[in-house]
C-alpha positions as a LaTeX table, in Angstrom:
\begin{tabular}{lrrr}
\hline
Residue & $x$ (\AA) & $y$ (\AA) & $z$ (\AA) \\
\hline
Unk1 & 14.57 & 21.46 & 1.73 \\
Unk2 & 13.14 & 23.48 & 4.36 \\
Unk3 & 9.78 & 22.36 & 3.36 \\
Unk4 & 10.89 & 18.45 & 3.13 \\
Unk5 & 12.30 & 18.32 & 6.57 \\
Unk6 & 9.02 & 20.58 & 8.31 \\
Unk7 & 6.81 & 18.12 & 6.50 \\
Unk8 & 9.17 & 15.19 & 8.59 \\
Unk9 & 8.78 & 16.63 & 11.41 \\
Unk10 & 5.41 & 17.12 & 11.36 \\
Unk11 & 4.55 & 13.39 & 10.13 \\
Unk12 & 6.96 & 12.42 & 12.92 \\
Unk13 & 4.60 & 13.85 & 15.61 \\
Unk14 & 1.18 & 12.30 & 14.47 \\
Unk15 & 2.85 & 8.74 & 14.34 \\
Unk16 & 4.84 & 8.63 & 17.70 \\
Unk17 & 2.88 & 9.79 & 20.13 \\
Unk18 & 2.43 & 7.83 & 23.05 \\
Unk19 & $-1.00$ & 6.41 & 22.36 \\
Unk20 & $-0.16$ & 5.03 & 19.11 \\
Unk21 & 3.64 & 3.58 & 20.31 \\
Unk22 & 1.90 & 1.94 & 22.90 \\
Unk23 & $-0.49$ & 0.38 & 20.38 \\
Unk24 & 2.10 & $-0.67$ & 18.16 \\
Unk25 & 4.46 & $-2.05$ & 20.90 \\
Unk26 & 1.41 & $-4.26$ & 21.80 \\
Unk27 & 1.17 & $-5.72$ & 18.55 \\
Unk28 & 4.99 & $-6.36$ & 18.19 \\
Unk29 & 4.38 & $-8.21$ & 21.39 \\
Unk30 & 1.64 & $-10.54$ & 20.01 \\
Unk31 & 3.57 & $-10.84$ & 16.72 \\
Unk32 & 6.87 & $-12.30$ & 18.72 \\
Unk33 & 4.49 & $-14.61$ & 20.75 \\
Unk34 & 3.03 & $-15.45$ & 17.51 \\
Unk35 & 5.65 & $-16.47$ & 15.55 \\
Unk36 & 8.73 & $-17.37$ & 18.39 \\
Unk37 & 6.59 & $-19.78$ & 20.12 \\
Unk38 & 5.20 & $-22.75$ & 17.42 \\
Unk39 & 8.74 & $-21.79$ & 15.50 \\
Unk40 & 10.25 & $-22.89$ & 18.89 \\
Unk41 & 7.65 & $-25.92$ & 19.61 \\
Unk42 & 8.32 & $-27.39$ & 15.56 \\
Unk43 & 11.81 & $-26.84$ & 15.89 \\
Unk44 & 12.47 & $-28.37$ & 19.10 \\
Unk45 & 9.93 & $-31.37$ & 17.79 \\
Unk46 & 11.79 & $-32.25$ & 14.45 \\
Unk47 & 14.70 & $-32.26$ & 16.17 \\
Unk48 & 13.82 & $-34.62$ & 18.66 \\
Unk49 & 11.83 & $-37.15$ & 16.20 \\
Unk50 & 13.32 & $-40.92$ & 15.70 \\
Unk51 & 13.07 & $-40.93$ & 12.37 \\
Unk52 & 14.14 & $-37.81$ & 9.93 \\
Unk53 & 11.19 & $-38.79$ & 7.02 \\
Unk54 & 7.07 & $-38.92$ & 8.26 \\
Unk55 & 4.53 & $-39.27$ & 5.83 \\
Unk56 & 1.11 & $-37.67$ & 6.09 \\
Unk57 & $-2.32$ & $-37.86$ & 4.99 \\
Unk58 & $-2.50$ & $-38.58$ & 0.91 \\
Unk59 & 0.70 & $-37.54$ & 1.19 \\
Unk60 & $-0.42$ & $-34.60$ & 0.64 \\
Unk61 & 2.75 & $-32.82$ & 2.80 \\
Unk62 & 5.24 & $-34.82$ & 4.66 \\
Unk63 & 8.12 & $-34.02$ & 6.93 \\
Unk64 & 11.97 & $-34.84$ & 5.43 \\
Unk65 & 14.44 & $-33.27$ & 7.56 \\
Unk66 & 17.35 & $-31.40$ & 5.37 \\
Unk67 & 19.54 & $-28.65$ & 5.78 \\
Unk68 & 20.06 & $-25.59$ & 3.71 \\
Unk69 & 22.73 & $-23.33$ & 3.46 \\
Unk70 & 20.85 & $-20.57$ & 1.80 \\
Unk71 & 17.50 & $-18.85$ & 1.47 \\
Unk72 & 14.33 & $-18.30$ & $-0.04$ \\
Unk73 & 14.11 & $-21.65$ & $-1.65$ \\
Unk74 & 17.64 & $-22.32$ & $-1.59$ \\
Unk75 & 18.47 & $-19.20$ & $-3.34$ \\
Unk76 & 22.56 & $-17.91$ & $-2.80$ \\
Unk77 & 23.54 & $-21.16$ & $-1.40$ \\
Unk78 & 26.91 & $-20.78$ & $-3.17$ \\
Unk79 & 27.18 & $-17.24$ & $-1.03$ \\
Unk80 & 29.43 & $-16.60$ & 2.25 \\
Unk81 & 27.13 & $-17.39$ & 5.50 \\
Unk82 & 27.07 & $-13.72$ & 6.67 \\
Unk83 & 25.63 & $-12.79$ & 3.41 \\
Unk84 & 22.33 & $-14.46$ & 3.81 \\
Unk85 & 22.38 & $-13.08$ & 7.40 \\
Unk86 & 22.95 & $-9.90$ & 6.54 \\
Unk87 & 20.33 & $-9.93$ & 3.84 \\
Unk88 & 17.60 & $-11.52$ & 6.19 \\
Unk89 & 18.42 & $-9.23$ & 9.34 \\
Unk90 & 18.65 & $-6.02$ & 6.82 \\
Unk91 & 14.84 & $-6.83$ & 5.71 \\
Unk92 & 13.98 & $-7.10$ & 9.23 \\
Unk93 & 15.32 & $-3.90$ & 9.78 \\
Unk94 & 13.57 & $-2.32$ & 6.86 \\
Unk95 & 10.23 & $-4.37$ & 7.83 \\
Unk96 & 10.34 & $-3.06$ & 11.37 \\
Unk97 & 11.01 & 0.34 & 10.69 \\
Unk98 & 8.30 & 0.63 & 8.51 \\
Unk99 & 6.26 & $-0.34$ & 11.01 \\
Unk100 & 7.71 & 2.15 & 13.51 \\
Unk101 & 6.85 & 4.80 & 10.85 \\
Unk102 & 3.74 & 3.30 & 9.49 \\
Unk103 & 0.34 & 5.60 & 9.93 \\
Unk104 & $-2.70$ & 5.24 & 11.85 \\
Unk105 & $-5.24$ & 3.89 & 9.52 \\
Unk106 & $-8.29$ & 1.32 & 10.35 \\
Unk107 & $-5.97$ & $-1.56$ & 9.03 \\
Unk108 & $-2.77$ & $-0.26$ & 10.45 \\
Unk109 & $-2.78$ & $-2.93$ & 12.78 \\
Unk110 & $-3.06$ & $-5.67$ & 10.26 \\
Unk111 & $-0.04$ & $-3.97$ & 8.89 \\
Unk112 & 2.19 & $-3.97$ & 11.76 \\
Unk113 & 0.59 & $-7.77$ & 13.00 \\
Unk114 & 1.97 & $-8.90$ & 9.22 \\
Unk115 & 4.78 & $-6.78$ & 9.06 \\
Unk116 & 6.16 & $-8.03$ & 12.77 \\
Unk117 & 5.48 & $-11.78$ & 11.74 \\
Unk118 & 7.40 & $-11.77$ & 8.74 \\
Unk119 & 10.56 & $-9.57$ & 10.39 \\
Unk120 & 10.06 & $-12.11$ & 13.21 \\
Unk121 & 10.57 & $-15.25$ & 11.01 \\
Unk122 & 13.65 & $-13.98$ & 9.01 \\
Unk123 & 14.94 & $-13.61$ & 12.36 \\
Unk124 & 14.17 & $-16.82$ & 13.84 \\
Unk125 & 15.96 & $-18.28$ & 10.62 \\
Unk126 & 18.92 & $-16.09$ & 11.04 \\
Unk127 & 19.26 & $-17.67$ & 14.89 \\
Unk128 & 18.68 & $-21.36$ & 13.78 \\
Unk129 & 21.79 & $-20.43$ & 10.85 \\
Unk130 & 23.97 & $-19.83$ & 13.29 \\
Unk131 & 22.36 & $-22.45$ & 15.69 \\
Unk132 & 25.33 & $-25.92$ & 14.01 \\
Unk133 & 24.08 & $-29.28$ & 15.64 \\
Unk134 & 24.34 & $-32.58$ & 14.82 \\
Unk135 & 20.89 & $-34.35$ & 14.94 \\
Unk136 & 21.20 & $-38.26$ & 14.97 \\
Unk137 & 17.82 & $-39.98$ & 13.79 \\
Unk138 & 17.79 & $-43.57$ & 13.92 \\
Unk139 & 17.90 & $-43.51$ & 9.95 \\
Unk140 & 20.57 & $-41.08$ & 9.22 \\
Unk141 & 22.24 & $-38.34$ & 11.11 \\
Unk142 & 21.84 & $-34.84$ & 10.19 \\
Unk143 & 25.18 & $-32.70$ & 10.44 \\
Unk144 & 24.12 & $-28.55$ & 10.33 \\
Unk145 & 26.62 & $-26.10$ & 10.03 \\
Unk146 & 25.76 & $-22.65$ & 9.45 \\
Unk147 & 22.20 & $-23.70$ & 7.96 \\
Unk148 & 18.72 & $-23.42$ & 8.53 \\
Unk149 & 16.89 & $-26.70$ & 8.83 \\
Unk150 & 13.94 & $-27.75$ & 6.50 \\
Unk151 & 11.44 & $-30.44$ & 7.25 \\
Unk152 & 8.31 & $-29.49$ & 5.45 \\
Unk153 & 7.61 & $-31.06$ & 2.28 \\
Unk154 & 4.81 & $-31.28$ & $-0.68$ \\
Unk155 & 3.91 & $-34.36$ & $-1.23$ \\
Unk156 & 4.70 & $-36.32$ & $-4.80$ \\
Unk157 & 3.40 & $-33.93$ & $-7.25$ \\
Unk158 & 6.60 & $-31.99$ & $-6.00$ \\
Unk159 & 8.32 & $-34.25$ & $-5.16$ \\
Unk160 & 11.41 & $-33.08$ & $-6.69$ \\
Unk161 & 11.88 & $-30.04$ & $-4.54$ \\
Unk162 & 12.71 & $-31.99$ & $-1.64$ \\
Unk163 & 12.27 & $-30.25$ & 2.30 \\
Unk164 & 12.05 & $-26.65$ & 1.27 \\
Unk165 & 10.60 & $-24.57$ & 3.66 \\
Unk166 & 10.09 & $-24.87$ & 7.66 \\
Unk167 & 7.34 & $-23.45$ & 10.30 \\
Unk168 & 9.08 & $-19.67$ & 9.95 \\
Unk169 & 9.09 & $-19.84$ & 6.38 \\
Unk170 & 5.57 & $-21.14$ & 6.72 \\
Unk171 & 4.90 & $-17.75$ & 8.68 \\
Unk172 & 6.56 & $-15.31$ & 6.63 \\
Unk173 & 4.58 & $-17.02$ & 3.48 \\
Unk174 & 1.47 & $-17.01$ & 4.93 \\
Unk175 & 1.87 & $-13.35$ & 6.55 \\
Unk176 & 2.65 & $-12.07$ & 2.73 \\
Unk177 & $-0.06$ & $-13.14$ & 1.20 \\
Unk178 & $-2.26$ & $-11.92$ & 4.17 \\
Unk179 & $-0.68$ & $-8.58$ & 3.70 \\
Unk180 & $-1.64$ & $-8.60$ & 0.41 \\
Unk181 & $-5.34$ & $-9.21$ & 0.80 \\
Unk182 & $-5.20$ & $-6.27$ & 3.07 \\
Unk183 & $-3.63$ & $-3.76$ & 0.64 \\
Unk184 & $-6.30$ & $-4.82$ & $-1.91$ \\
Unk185 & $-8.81$ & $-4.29$ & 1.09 \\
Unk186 & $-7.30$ & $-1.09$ & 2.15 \\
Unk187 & $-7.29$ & 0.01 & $-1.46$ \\
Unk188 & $-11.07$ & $-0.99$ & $-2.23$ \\
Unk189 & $-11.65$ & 0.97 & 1.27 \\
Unk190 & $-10.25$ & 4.08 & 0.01 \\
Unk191 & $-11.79$ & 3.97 & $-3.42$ \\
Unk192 & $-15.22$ & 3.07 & $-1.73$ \\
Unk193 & $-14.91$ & 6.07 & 0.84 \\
Unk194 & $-13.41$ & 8.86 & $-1.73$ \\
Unk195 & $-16.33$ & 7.87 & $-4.23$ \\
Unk196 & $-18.95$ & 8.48 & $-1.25$ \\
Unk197 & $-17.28$ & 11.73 & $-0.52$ \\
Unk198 & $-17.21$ & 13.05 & $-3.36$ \\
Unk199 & $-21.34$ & 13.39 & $-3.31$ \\
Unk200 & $-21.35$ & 14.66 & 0.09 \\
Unk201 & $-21.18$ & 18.38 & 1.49 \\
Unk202 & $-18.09$ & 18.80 & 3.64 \\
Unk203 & $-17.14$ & 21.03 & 6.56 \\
Unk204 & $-13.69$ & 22.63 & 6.08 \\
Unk205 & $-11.15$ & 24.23 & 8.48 \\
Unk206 & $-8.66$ & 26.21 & 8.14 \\
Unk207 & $-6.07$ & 27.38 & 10.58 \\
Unk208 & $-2.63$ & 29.91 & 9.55 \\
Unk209 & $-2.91$ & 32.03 & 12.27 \\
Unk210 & 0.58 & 30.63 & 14.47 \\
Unk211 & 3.40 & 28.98 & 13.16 \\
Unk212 & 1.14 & 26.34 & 11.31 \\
Unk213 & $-0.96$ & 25.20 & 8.67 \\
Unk214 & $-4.09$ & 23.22 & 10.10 \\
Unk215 & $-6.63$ & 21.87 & 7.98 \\
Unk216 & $-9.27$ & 19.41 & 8.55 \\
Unk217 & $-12.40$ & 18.15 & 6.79 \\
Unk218 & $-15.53$ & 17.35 & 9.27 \\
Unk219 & $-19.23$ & 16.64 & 9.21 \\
Unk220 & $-21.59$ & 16.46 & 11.72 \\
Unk221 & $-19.67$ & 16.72 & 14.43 \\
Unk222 & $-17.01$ & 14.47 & 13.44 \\
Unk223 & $-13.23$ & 14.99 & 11.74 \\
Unk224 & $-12.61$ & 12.54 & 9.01 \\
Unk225 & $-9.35$ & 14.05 & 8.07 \\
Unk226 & $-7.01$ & 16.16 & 9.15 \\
Unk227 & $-3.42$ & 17.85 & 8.32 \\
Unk228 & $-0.75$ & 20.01 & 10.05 \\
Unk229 & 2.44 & 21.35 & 8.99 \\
Unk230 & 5.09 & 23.24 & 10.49 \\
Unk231 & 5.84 & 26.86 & 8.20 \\
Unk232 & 9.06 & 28.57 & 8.08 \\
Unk233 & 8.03 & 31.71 & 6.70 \\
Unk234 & 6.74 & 29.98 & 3.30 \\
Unk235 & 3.25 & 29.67 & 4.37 \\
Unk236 & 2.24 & 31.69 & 1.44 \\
Unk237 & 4.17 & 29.42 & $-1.13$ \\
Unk238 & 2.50 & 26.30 & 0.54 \\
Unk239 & $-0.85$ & 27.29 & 1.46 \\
Unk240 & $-2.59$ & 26.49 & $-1.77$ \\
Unk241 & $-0.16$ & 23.44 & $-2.84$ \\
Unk242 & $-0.84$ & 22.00 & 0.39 \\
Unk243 & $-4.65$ & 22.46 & 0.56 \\
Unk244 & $-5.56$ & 21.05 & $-3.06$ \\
Unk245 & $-3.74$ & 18.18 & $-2.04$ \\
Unk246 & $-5.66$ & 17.56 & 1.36 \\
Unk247 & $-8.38$ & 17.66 & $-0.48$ \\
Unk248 & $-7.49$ & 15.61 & $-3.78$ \\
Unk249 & $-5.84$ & 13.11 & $-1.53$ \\
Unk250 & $-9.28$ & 12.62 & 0.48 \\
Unk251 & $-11.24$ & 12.76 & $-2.46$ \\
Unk252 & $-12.88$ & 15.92 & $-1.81$ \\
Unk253 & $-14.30$ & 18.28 & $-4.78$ \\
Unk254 & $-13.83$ & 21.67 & $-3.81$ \\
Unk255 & $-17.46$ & 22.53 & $-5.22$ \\
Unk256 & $-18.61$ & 19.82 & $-2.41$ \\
Unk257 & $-17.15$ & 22.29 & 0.58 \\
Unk258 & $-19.98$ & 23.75 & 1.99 \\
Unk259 & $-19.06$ & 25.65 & 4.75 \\
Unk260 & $-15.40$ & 27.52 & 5.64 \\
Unk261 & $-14.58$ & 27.49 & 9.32 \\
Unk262 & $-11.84$ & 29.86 & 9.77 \\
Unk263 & $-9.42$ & 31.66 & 12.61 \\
Unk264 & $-8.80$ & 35.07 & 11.76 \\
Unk265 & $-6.38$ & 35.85 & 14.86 \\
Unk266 & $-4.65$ & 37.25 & 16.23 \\
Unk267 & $-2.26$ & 36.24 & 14.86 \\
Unk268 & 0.75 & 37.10 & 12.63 \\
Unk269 & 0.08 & 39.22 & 9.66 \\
Unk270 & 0.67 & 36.72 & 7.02 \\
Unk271 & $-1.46$ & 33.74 & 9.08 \\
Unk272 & $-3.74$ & 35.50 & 9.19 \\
Unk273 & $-3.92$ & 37.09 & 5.50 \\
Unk274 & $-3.32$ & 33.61 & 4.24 \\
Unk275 & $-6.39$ & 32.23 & 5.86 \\
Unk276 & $-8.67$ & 35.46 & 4.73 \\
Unk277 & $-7.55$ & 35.32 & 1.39 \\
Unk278 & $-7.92$ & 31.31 & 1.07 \\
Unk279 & $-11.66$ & 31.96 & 2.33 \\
Unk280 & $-12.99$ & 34.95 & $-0.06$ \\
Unk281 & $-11.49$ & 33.05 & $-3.03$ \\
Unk282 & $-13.48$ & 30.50 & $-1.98$ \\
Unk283 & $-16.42$ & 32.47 & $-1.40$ \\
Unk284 & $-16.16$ & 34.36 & $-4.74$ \\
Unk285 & $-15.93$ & 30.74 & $-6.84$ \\
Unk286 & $-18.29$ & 28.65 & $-4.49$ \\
Unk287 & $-20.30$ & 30.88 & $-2.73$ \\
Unk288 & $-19.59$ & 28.90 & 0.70 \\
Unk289 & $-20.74$ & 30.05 & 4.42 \\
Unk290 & $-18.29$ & 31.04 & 6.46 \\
Unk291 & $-18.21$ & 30.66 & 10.03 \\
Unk292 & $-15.11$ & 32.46 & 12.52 \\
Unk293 & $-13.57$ & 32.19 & 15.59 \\
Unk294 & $-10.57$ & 34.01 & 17.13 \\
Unk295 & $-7.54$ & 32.08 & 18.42 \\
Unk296 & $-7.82$ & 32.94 & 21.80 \\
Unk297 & $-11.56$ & 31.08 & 21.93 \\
Unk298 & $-10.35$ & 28.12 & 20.04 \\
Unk299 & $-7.10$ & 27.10 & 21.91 \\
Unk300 & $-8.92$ & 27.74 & 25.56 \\
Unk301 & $-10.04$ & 23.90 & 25.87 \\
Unk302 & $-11.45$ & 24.19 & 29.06 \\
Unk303 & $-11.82$ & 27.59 & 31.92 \\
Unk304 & $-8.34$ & 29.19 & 31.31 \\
Unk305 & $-6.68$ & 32.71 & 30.07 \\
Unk306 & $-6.00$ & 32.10 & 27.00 \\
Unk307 & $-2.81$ & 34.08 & 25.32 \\
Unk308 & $-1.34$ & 34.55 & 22.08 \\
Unk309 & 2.06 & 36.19 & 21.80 \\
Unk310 & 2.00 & 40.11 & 20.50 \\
Unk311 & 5.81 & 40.43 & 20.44 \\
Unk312 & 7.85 & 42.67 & 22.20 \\
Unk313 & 6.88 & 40.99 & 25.37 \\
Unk314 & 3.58 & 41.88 & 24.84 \\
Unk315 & 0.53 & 39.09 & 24.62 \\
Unk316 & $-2.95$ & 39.13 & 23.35 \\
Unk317 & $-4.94$ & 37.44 & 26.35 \\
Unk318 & $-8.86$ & 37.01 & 27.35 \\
Unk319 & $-10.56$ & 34.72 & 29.65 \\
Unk320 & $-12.21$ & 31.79 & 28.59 \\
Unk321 & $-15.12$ & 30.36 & 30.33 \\
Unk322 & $-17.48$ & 27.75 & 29.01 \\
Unk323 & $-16.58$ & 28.87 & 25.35 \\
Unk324 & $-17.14$ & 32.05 & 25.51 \\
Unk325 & $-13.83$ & 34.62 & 25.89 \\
Unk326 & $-14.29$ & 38.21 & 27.37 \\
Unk327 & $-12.75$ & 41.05 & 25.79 \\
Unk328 & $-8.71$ & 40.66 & 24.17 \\
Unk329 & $-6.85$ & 42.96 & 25.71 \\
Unk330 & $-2.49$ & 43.02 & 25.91 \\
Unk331 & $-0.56$ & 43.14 & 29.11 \\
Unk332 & 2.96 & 41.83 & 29.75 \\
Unk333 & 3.96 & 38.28 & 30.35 \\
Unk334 & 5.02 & 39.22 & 33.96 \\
Unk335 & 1.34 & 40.65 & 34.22 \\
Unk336 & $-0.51$ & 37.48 & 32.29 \\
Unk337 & 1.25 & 35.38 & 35.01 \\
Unk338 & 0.34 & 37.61 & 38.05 \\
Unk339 & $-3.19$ & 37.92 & 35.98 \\
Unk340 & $-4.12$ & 33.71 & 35.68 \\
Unk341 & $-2.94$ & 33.58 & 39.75 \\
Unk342 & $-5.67$ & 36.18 & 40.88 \\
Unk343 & $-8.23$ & 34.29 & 38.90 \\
Unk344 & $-7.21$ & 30.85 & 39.86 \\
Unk345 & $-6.67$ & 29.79 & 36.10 \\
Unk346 & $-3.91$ & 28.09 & 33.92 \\
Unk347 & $-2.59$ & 29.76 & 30.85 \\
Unk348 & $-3.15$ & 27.90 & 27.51 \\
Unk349 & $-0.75$ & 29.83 & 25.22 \\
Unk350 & 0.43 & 30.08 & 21.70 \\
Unk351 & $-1.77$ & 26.69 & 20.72 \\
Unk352 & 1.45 & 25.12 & 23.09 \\
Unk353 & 0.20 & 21.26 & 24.17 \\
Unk354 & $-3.08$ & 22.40 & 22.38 \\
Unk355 & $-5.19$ & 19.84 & 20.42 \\
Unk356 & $-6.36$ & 22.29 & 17.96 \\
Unk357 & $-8.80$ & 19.54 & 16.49 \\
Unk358 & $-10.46$ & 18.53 & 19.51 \\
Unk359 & $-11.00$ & 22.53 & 19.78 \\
Unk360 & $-12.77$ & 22.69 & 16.98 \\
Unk361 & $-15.16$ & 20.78 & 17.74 \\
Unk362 & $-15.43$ & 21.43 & 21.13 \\
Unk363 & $-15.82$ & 25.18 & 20.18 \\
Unk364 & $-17.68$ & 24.25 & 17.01 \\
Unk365 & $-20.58$ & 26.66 & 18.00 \\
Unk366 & $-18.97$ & 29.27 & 19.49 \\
Unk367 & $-17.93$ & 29.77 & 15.65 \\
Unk368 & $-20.20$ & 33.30 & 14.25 \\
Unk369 & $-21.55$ & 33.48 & 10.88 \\
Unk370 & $-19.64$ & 35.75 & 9.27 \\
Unk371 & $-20.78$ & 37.35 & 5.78 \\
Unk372 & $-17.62$ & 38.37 & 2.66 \\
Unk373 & $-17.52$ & 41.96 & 3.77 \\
Unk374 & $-17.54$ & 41.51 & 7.84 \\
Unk375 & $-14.13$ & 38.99 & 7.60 \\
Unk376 & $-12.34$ & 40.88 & 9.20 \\
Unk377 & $-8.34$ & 39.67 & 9.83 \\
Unk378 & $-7.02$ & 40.07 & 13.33 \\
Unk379 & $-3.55$ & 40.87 & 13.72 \\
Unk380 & $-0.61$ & 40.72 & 15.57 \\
Unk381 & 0.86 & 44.33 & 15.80 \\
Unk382 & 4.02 & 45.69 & 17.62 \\
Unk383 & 3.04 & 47.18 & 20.96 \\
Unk384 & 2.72 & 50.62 & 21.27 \\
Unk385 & 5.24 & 51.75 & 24.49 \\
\hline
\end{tabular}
């Protein structure tokens, strides 16, 4: 359970941070405008016709203004009113909040476009439900009482069917079957991408040595994938699980890893013995080159002193200039503080508002060739008083 709420958590943070919110909040905007606006212009122009019947080219479609009581093609017609509003307004809910957790992907935006207009038009038919109004055409008049008016109609091949749909159905029809097209693109994508990299030689990091699992998969100087998860003193029960499925879920063949990039601390003595271990079984199957940094070099994203904590109010701490760290040493976190003053630095600490893969790459070769017998694990031990 622990593991099923960490793994929350942790998806929480990569899809509502303020860059992406913003992004999505942008295309909820364009959605509205897209689908409130002609809904609004149609509605507003039926309503105000002469005549409730218009025919159209080869009569093809024509407009036949009716009322309906129900939804989806008439469907639960014989149902109390708040039903159908409560069914409608429940999918929006579920629509929009799978937009709100949807993530980032290069056709997320589709997604939430789609997703918005279809929430969007079960909402504008919800309003015009509740919306009664006697329309008076100089043919007929039109009484609506807790109904959605139709006016679209296909011409006499169905002509049976009567009005059955108006401009928001139109939307939330047309939206679907876009959606669809891009799930089969997104699909073909994903197939097209995982077949390519299978054949190719990947990059992989690994990071255990704080309070998470990083991975990431990178080539040439650029991340393709990554994952993070919060541990709870399970790390070792996860590590593996986790890390076959990174990589089966990316398409990755663990014979295709080419080269291990690895933080061996400090760090706390089962990080960092997770992350070792991971790499020589690696290197003992696969024969892969491994490359290390310590945790102190890799959070330090620009000139800082870089800490990690060493318990009993102890830290690990170096300074960090253009990549390269001077010697780890401990002090207290009364002296770290006085410490970063003298020099004029901040304090990047305990990978805290650290963007661990934009380190990697920044740091990418400040990371030393490291043979099977020098991997050494750097640990975290209780100060000495």
């Amino acid at each position: 359970m622990k593991e099923l709420y960490s793994s929350f958590v942790s998806y929480c943070k990569t899809v509502f941070t303020k860059k992406i919110l913003l992004k999505k909040l942008l295309t909820l905007g364009i959605a509205a405008v897209l689908t409130f606006v002609p809904c609004i212009i149609v509605y507003f122009s039926i309503i105000n016709m002469t005549k409730s019947y218009s025919g159209t080219i080869n009569d093809l479609l024509f407009i036949d203004v009716q009322t309906n009581p129900g939804v989806a093609f008439s469907n639960l017609s014989d149902v109390p009113g708040w039903t159908v509003d409560f069914l409608q307004i429940f999918i929006a809910i579920v629509l929009l909040s799978i937009v709100a957790f949807l993530k980032p992907t290069k056709l997320s935006k589709w997604y939430v476009l789609l997703l918005c207009v279809i929430a969007f038009g079960g909402i504008f038919n919800t309003i015009d439900r509740n919306c009664d109004r006697i329309i008076t055409y100089t043919d007929r008049t039109v009484y609506k009482q807790h109904e959605v008016l139709d006016y679209f109609c296909f011409g006499s091949f169905l002509k049976g069917f009567g009005a059955i749909f108006n401009m928001a159905d139109s939307l939330i029809v047309t939206s679907s079957c876009a959606l669809g097209l891009v799930l089969i693109l997104e699909i073909c994508l994903t197939f097209k991408n995982n077949t390519e990299t299978q054949n190719i030689k990947q990059n992989l990091f690994i990071d255990t040595t704080q309070k998470k699992l990083n991975l990431a998969l990178f080539q040439d100087k650029k991340i393709y994938k990554t994952f993070s998860i919060a541990t709870h003193n399970n790390l070792t029960d996860i590590a593996m699980e986790h890390l076959d499925r990174f990589l089966k879920s990316n398409g990755v063949i663990k014979k295709n890893i080419e080269n291990i990039y690895l933080t061996v601390g400090p760090g706390s003595f089962t990080g960092v013995r997770v992350g070792c271990l991971l790499t020589k079984g690696w290197y003992t199957k696969y024969k892969v080159n491994i490359y290390t940094i310590d945790t102190i070099t890799l959070q330090a994203a620009t000139n800082c002193v870089s800490a990690v904590d060493a318990q009993g109010g102890k830290v690990y701490y170096a300074i960090v200039r253009d990549g390269k760290s001077d010697k780890i040493d401990m002090c207290s976190n009364d002296e770290l503080v006085h410490f970063a003053k003298k020099h004029h630095l901040e304090v990047a600490s305990d990978y805290q508002h650290v963007d661990i893969f934009k380190n990697l790459l920044t740091h990418l070769n400040n990371f030393k060739k490291t043979s099977i017998e020098e991997l050494t694990p750097v640990y975290i031990k209780p100060p000495v008083s």
